[in-house]
Amino acid sequence: MEQYEPDRLSPAQVAAMRRSFRNGRAALSRRSLLRASAGGALAFGGVGALSACGIPPAGSTRGGVPAEDHSEKEKSVAFSNWTEYMDVDDSGREHPTLDAFTERTGIKVTYTEDINDNTEFFGKIKPQLAAGQDTGRDIIVLTDWLAARLIRLGWVQKLDPSHLPHAYANLSSQFRSPDWDPGRAYSYPWQGIAAVIAYNKKALDGVEVKTLSDLLDNPKLKGRVGLLTEMRDTMGLALLDMDKAPEKFTADDYDAGIARLQKAVDKGQVRRFTGNDYTSDLSKGDFAACVAWAGDIVQLKADNPDIDFLIPDSGYMTSSDNLMIPNKARHKTNAERLIDYYFEPRPAAELAAYINFVCPVDGVKDELAKIDEDAANNPLILPDRAMQAKSRSFRSLSTEEETACEAKFAKLTGA
């Protein structure tokens, strides 16, 4: 593939990268966030970062490059995932769902936890992908913005629907057709990441909170409100609160959202912008309410009865981490069989019971109830139809849009 001269990162993109590494979702591994109850996906700096690595702009190619499939002769599959993003047994060494897959199919899974953040991992596999070589991996898990970029570059393979009957049938509607991969031709979600409003009932002391406007406008909450440093989540909720669609907002809509939040910042309503470290502020009551990630709230609620969450009538934001097969993977069919396996109710339930993120698989509740009844009834893990209908996604951005949006958000947050 032709190589391109690198572009320099804009100051806003550099700031976004620093925020994410310092205290955003890239700061800690996913499961450890739940265990620690305190403070990975680089939200917007990554687009510019890819250009800085000499990668052609999005949209230059489309469609992956297959290789000879050795699945029939080589009963193996290499799976790269984020740290602590898989179920483990009591010993902490075995992965029950992977072991069950191997026992059923005879396919040995080489499972590697070598993804700590999107940009760092992309740096590992970029040289091989750019050169049209095998990365040594059959499945990789990337957050939606980077998944979109690899699809546009033509660096991941189109999936064979005949190998994915459970995935096709059981994929939850809220994840079925993102704008960056309509119909899920190249990817399937591993887990969802939901941004909602969380609150401390004791700290609220009777103040009613139902919308983001309540957080931004109620003088009784002055200095006790938290917003996220992840731009898509905070700005997405702000746009929804203003009756604007995050899937198709205009530049004027975005500017209006920035102005809305800036007004709240200027009058001291917002205590600070945070990454996962909001969990400590919320538990202590320094935040009466804040924008939060659902995976954290599951654990916080279990540890503190004063912590709860709400879904505004206007909706909430959802992103996803996604299973993909890179170009030149040796075991494409085996990889597709493993992807499909995790869309069967039983293994999907076992995974959800352990990691507590938004499960993208329909029909899991009965199986999950056999393992953990509380998890089965938790809408932060298994959203019901009404909650799924309120799930919204931030639209894909061009490089130019990303630079402009991130610069404005950086100014708002003081980054």
PDB file of N, CA, C and O in Angstrom, residues 7-17 19 43-52 149 231-232 249 251 254-255 258 394-412:
ATOM      1  N   ASP A   7       1.114  13.800   8.822  1.00  0.00           N
ATOM      2  CA  ASP A   7       0.641  15.118   9.211  1.00  0.00           C
ATOM      3  C   ASP A   7       0.976  15.337  10.682  1.00  0.00           C
ATOM      4  O   ASP A   7       1.037  14.408  11.466  1.00  0.00           O
ATOM      5  N   ARG A   8       1.151  16.567  11.061  1.00  0.00           N
ATOM      6  CA  ARG A   8       1.416  16.867  12.458  1.00  0.00           C
ATOM      7  C   ARG A   8       0.115  16.896  13.246  1.00  0.00           C
ATOM      8  O   ARG A   8      -0.916  17.309  12.746  1.00  0.00           O
ATOM      9  N   LEU A   9       0.218  16.462  14.510  1.00  0.00           N
ATOM     10  CA  LEU A   9      -0.933  16.574  15.394  1.00  0.00           C
ATOM     11  C   LEU A   9      -1.203  18.038  15.702  1.00  0.00           C
ATOM     12  O   LEU A   9      -0.282  18.815  15.931  1.00  0.00           O
ATOM     13  N   SER A  10      -2.476  18.385  15.729  1.00  0.00           N
ATOM     14  CA  SER A  10      -2.834  19.729  16.162  1.00  0.00           C
ATOM     15  C   SER A  10      -2.691  19.821  17.680  1.00  0.00           C
ATOM     16  O   SER A  10      -2.723  18.811  18.381  1.00  0.00           O
ATOM     17  N   PRO A  11      -2.530  21.012  18.244  1.00  0.00           N
ATOM     18  CA  PRO A  11      -2.466  21.144  19.707  1.00  0.00           C
ATOM     19  C   PRO A  11      -3.681  20.546  20.402  1.00  0.00           C
ATOM     20  O   PRO A  11      -3.556  19.956  21.472  1.00  0.00           O
ATOM     21  N   ALA A  12      -4.852  20.682  19.792  1.00  0.00           N
ATOM     22  CA  ALA A  12      -6.063  20.128  20.397  1.00  0.00           C
ATOM     23  C   ALA A  12      -6.013  18.614  20.450  1.00  0.00           C
ATOM     24  O   ALA A  12      -6.444  17.993  21.428  1.00  0.00           O
ATOM     25  N   GLN A  13      -5.472  17.996  19.395  1.00  0.00           N
ATOM     26  CA  GLN A  13      -5.379  16.548  19.384  1.00  0.00           C
ATOM     27  C   GLN A  13      -4.373  16.050  20.412  1.00  0.00           C
ATOM     28  O   GLN A  13      -4.596  15.043  21.083  1.00  0.00           O
ATOM     29  N   VAL A  14      -3.263  16.754  20.557  1.00  0.00           N
ATOM     30  CA  VAL A  14      -2.287  16.404  21.581  1.00  0.00           C
ATOM     31  C   VAL A  14      -2.919  16.497  22.966  1.00  0.00           C
ATOM     32  O   VAL A  14      -2.736  15.631  23.824  1.00  0.00           O
ATOM     33  N   ALA A  15      -3.693  17.545  23.182  1.00  0.00           N
ATOM     34  CA  ALA A  15      -4.363  17.713  24.482  1.00  0.00           C
ATOM     35  C   ALA A  15      -5.337  16.578  24.742  1.00  0.00           C
ATOM     36  O   ALA A  15      -5.438  16.073  25.864  1.00  0.00           O
ATOM     37  N   ALA A  16      -6.058  16.175  23.703  1.00  0.00           N
ATOM     38  CA  ALA A  16      -7.012  15.082  23.866  1.00  0.00           C
ATOM     39  C   ALA A  16      -6.301  13.790  24.241  1.00  0.00           C
ATOM     40  O   ALA A  16      -6.766  13.027  25.093  1.00  0.00           O
ATOM     41  N   MET A  17      -5.158  13.521  23.602  1.00  0.00           N
ATOM     42  CA  MET A  17      -4.387  12.324  23.927  1.00  0.00           C
ATOM     43  C   MET A  17      -3.918  12.366  25.378  1.00  0.00           C
ATOM     44  O   MET A  17      -4.023  11.383  26.113  1.00  0.00           O
ATOM     45  N   ARG A  19      -5.213  14.014  27.895  1.00  0.00           N
ATOM     46  CA  ARG A  19      -6.349  13.845  28.808  1.00  0.00           C
ATOM     47  C   ARG A  19      -6.716  12.384  28.941  1.00  0.00           C
ATOM     48  O   ARG A  19      -6.981  11.879  30.027  1.00  0.00           O
ATOM     49  N   ALA A  43     -10.410   8.982  22.684  1.00  0.00           N
ATOM     50  CA  ALA A  43     -11.645   9.386  22.025  1.00  0.00           C
ATOM     51  C   ALA A  43     -11.451  10.085  20.697  1.00  0.00           C
ATOM     52  O   ALA A  43     -11.990   9.670  19.695  1.00  0.00           O
ATOM     53  N   PHE A  44     -10.672  11.140  20.653  1.00  0.00           N
ATOM     54  CA  PHE A  44     -10.579  11.892  19.413  1.00  0.00           C
ATOM     55  C   PHE A  44      -9.159  12.162  18.965  1.00  0.00           C
ATOM     56  O   PHE A  44      -8.923  12.431  17.811  1.00  0.00           O
ATOM     57  N   GLY A  45      -8.194  12.112  19.860  1.00  0.00           N
ATOM     58  CA  GLY A  45      -6.825  12.335  19.441  1.00  0.00           C
ATOM     59  C   GLY A  45      -6.361  11.287  18.455  1.00  0.00           C
ATOM     60  O   GLY A  45      -5.470  11.518  17.665  1.00  0.00           O
ATOM     61  N   GLY A  46      -7.003  10.097  18.505  1.00  0.00           N
ATOM     62  CA  GLY A  46      -6.541   8.994  17.692  1.00  0.00           C
ATOM     63  C   GLY A  46      -6.633   9.247  16.216  1.00  0.00           C
ATOM     64  O   GLY A  46      -5.798   8.769  15.451  1.00  0.00           O
ATOM     65  N   VAL A  47      -7.631   9.955  15.748  1.00  0.00           N
ATOM     66  CA  VAL A  47      -7.772  10.183  14.320  1.00  0.00           C
ATOM     67  C   VAL A  47      -6.587  10.942  13.785  1.00  0.00           C
ATOM     68  O   VAL A  47      -5.974  10.576  12.789  1.00  0.00           O
ATOM     69  N   GLY A  48      -6.220  12.011  14.455  1.00  0.00           N
ATOM     70  CA  GLY A  48      -5.059  12.762  14.035  1.00  0.00           C
ATOM     71  C   GLY A  48      -3.781  11.975  14.235  1.00  0.00           C
ATOM     72  O   GLY A  48      -2.847  12.081  13.449  1.00  0.00           O
ATOM     73  N   ALA A  49      -3.751  11.159  15.311  1.00  0.00           N
ATOM     74  CA  ALA A  49      -2.557  10.381  15.583  1.00  0.00           C
ATOM     75  C   ALA A  49      -2.261   9.408  14.462  1.00  0.00           C
ATOM     76  O   ALA A  49      -1.103   9.152  14.130  1.00  0.00           O
ATOM     77  N   LEU A  50      -3.292   8.839  13.880  1.00  0.00           N
ATOM     78  CA  LEU A  50      -3.074   7.922  12.776  1.00  0.00           C
ATOM     79  C   LEU A  50      -2.465   8.654  11.595  1.00  0.00           C
ATOM     80  O   LEU A  50      -1.569   8.133  10.926  1.00  0.00           O
ATOM     81  N   SER A  51      -2.937   9.853  11.321  1.00  0.00           N
ATOM     82  CA  SER A  51      -2.340  10.631  10.244  1.00  0.00           C
ATOM     83  C   SER A  51      -0.885  10.927  10.548  1.00  0.00           C
ATOM     84  O   SER A  51      -0.030  10.917   9.663  1.00  0.00           O
ATOM     85  N   ALA A  52      -0.595  11.188  11.822  1.00  0.00           N
ATOM     86  CA  ALA A  52       0.780  11.495  12.193  1.00  0.00           C
ATOM     87  C   ALA A  52       1.687  10.290  12.037  1.00  0.00           C
ATOM     88  O   ALA A  52       2.906  10.436  11.963  1.00  0.00           O
ATOM     89  N   ARG A 149     -11.844   3.584  11.258  1.00  0.00           N
ATOM     90  CA  ARG A 149     -10.699   3.948  10.440  1.00  0.00           C
ATOM     91  C   ARG A 149     -10.101   2.731   9.722  1.00  0.00           C
ATOM     92  O   ARG A 149      -9.759   2.791   8.544  1.00  0.00           O
ATOM     93  N   MET A 231     -14.871  13.704  25.015  1.00  0.00           N
ATOM     94  CA  MET A 231     -15.703  14.670  24.302  1.00  0.00           C
ATOM     95  C   MET A 231     -16.985  14.073  23.745  1.00  0.00           C
ATOM     96  O   MET A 231     -18.049  14.678  23.833  1.00  0.00           O
ATOM     97  N   ARG A 232     -16.912  12.885  23.164  1.00  0.00           N
ATOM     98  CA  ARG A 232     -18.111  12.295  22.567  1.00  0.00           C
ATOM     99  C   ARG A 232     -19.220  12.107  23.592  1.00  0.00           C
ATOM    100  O   ARG A 232     -20.399  12.334  23.298  1.00  0.00           O
ATOM    101  N   PHE A 249     -25.485  15.941  13.910  1.00  0.00           N
ATOM    102  CA  PHE A 249     -25.413  17.344  14.296  1.00  0.00           C
ATOM    103  C   PHE A 249     -24.600  18.151  13.284  1.00  0.00           C
ATOM    104  O   PHE A 249     -23.744  17.627  12.565  1.00  0.00           O
ATOM    105  N   ALA A 251     -22.200  21.843  12.553  1.00  0.00           N
ATOM    106  CA  ALA A 251     -21.195  22.639  13.253  1.00  0.00           C
ATOM    107  C   ALA A 251     -21.853  23.668  14.161  1.00  0.00           C
ATOM    108  O   ALA A 251     -21.382  23.935  15.279  1.00  0.00           O
ATOM    109  N   TYR A 254     -23.042  21.949  17.304  1.00  0.00           N
ATOM    110  CA  TYR A 254     -21.919  21.683  18.202  1.00  0.00           C
ATOM    111  C   TYR A 254     -21.513  22.948  18.946  1.00  0.00           C
ATOM    112  O   TYR A 254     -21.291  22.926  20.167  1.00  0.00           O
ATOM    113  N   ASP A 255     -21.426  24.048  18.227  1.00  0.00           N
ATOM    114  CA  ASP A 255     -21.050  25.317  18.859  1.00  0.00           C
ATOM    115  C   ASP A 255     -22.070  25.728  19.915  1.00  0.00           C
ATOM    116  O   ASP A 255     -21.704  26.268  20.969  1.00  0.00           O
ATOM    117  N   ILE A 258     -21.346  23.665  22.976  1.00  0.00           N
ATOM    118  CA  ILE A 258     -20.179  24.203  23.685  1.00  0.00           C
ATOM    119  C   ILE A 258     -20.578  25.431  24.492  1.00  0.00           C
ATOM    120  O   ILE A 258     -20.202  25.588  25.668  1.00  0.00           O
ATOM    121  N   PHE A 394     -22.491   8.952  18.768  1.00  0.00           N
ATOM    122  CA  PHE A 394     -21.881  10.143  18.188  1.00  0.00           C
ATOM    123  C   PHE A 394     -21.466   9.818  16.760  1.00  0.00           C
ATOM    124  O   PHE A 394     -20.836   8.796  16.499  1.00  0.00           O
ATOM    125  N   ARG A 395     -21.794  10.688  15.832  1.00  0.00           N
ATOM    126  CA  ARG A 395     -21.515  10.387  14.426  1.00  0.00           C
ATOM    127  C   ARG A 395     -20.022  10.416  14.129  1.00  0.00           C
ATOM    128  O   ARG A 395     -19.220  11.013  14.847  1.00  0.00           O
ATOM    129  N   SER A 396     -19.657   9.742  13.048  1.00  0.00           N
ATOM    130  CA  SER A 396     -18.271   9.764  12.599  1.00  0.00           C
ATOM    131  C   SER A 396     -17.881  11.176  12.170  1.00  0.00           C
ATOM    132  O   SER A 396     -18.709  11.924  11.638  1.00  0.00           O
ATOM    133  N   LEU A 397     -16.622  11.522  12.399  1.00  0.00           N
ATOM    134  CA  LEU A 397     -16.109  12.845  12.054  1.00  0.00           C
ATOM    135  C   LEU A 397     -14.980  12.728  11.039  1.00  0.00           C
ATOM    136  O   LEU A 397     -14.184  11.784  11.087  1.00  0.00           O
ATOM    137  N   SER A 398     -14.899  13.695  10.154  1.00  0.00           N
ATOM    138  CA  SER A 398     -13.732  13.800   9.296  1.00  0.00           C
ATOM    139  C   SER A 398     -12.566  14.310  10.132  1.00  0.00           C
ATOM    140  O   SER A 398     -12.748  14.809  11.255  1.00  0.00           O
ATOM    141  N   THR A 399     -11.356  14.205   9.591  1.00  0.00           N
ATOM    142  CA  THR A 399     -10.187  14.700  10.315  1.00  0.00           C
ATOM    143  C   THR A 399     -10.318  16.186  10.612  1.00  0.00           C
ATOM    144  O   THR A 399      -9.985  16.656  11.709  1.00  0.00           O
ATOM    145  N   GLU A 400     -10.822  16.942   9.654  1.00  0.00           N
ATOM    146  CA  GLU A 400     -10.980  18.382   9.855  1.00  0.00           C
ATOM    147  C   GLU A 400     -12.015  18.671  10.943  1.00  0.00           C
ATOM    148  O   GLU A 400     -11.806  19.551  11.795  1.00  0.00           O
ATOM    149  N   GLU A 401     -13.119  17.940  10.923  1.00  0.00           N
ATOM    150  CA  GLU A 401     -14.137  18.127  11.956  1.00  0.00           C
ATOM    151  C   GLU A 401     -13.588  17.765  13.328  1.00  0.00           C
ATOM    152  O   GLU A 401     -13.848  18.462  14.320  1.00  0.00           O
ATOM    153  N   GLU A 402     -12.868  16.676  13.387  1.00  0.00           N
ATOM    154  CA  GLU A 402     -12.315  16.234  14.663  1.00  0.00           C
ATOM    155  C   GLU A 402     -11.392  17.286  15.260  1.00  0.00           C
ATOM    156  O   GLU A 402     -11.452  17.582  16.457  1.00  0.00           O
ATOM    157  N   THR A 403     -10.528  17.865  14.425  1.00  0.00           N
ATOM    158  CA  THR A 403      -9.601  18.882  14.907  1.00  0.00           C
ATOM    159  C   THR A 403     -10.354  20.088  15.452  1.00  0.00           C
ATOM    160  O   THR A 403     -10.036  20.604  16.536  1.00  0.00           O
ATOM    161  N   ALA A 404     -11.363  20.519  14.714  1.00  0.00           N
ATOM    162  CA  ALA A 404     -12.136  21.690  15.152  1.00  0.00           C
ATOM    163  C   ALA A 404     -12.918  21.402  16.423  1.00  0.00           C
ATOM    164  O   ALA A 404     -12.922  22.207  17.370  1.00  0.00           O
ATOM    165  N   CYS A 405     -13.572  20.257  16.474  1.00  0.00           N
ATOM    166  CA  CYS A 405     -14.378  19.910  17.657  1.00  0.00           C
ATOM    167  C   CYS A 405     -13.506  19.752  18.890  1.00  0.00           C
ATOM    168  O   CYS A 405     -13.845  20.231  19.977  1.00  0.00           O
ATOM    169  N   GLU A 406     -12.367  19.080  18.728  1.00  0.00           N
ATOM    170  CA  GLU A 406     -11.507  18.840  19.878  1.00  0.00           C
ATOM    171  C   GLU A 406     -10.897  20.137  20.396  1.00  0.00           C
ATOM    172  O   GLU A 406     -10.746  20.325  21.614  1.00  0.00           O
ATOM    173  N   ALA A 407     -10.569  21.057  19.500  1.00  0.00           N
ATOM    174  CA  ALA A 407     -10.002  22.339  19.938  1.00  0.00           C
ATOM    175  C   ALA A 407     -11.012  23.104  20.791  1.00  0.00           C
ATOM    176  O   ALA A 407     -10.655  23.686  21.821  1.00  0.00           O
ATOM    177  N   LYS A 408     -12.250  23.113  20.368  1.00  0.00           N
ATOM    178  CA  LYS A 408     -13.286  23.821  21.112  1.00  0.00           C
ATOM    179  C   LYS A 408     -13.548  23.150  22.466  1.00  0.00           C
ATOM    180  O   LYS A 408     -13.741  23.830  23.484  1.00  0.00           O
ATOM    181  N   PHE A 409     -13.518  21.825  22.482  1.00  0.00           N
ATOM    182  CA  PHE A 409     -13.759  21.116  23.729  1.00  0.00           C
ATOM    183  C   PHE A 409     -12.583  21.295  24.685  1.00  0.00           C
ATOM    184  O   PHE A 409     -12.779  21.437  25.908  1.00  0.00           O
ATOM    185  N   ALA A 410     -11.372  21.315  24.155  1.00  0.00           N
ATOM    186  CA  ALA A 410     -10.197  21.535  24.991  1.00  0.00           C
ATOM    187  C   ALA A 410     -10.244  22.895  25.664  1.00  0.00           C
ATOM    188  O   ALA A 410      -9.894  23.057  26.847  1.00  0.00           O
ATOM    189  N   LYS A 411     -10.690  23.896  24.931  1.00  0.00           N
ATOM    190  CA  LYS A 411     -10.819  25.235  25.504  1.00  0.00           C
ATOM    191  C   LYS A 411     -11.864  25.242  26.614  1.00  0.00           C
ATOM    192  O   LYS A 411     -11.679  25.872  27.664  1.00  0.00           O
ATOM    193  N   LEU A 412     -12.950  24.520  26.391  1.00  0.00           N
ATOM    194  CA  LEU A 412     -14.012  24.433  27.408  1.00  0.00           C
ATOM    195  C   LEU A 412     -13.500  23.807  28.699  1.00  0.00           C
ATOM    196  O   LEU A 412     -13.783  24.307  29.792  1.00  0.00           O
TER     197      LEU A 412
END
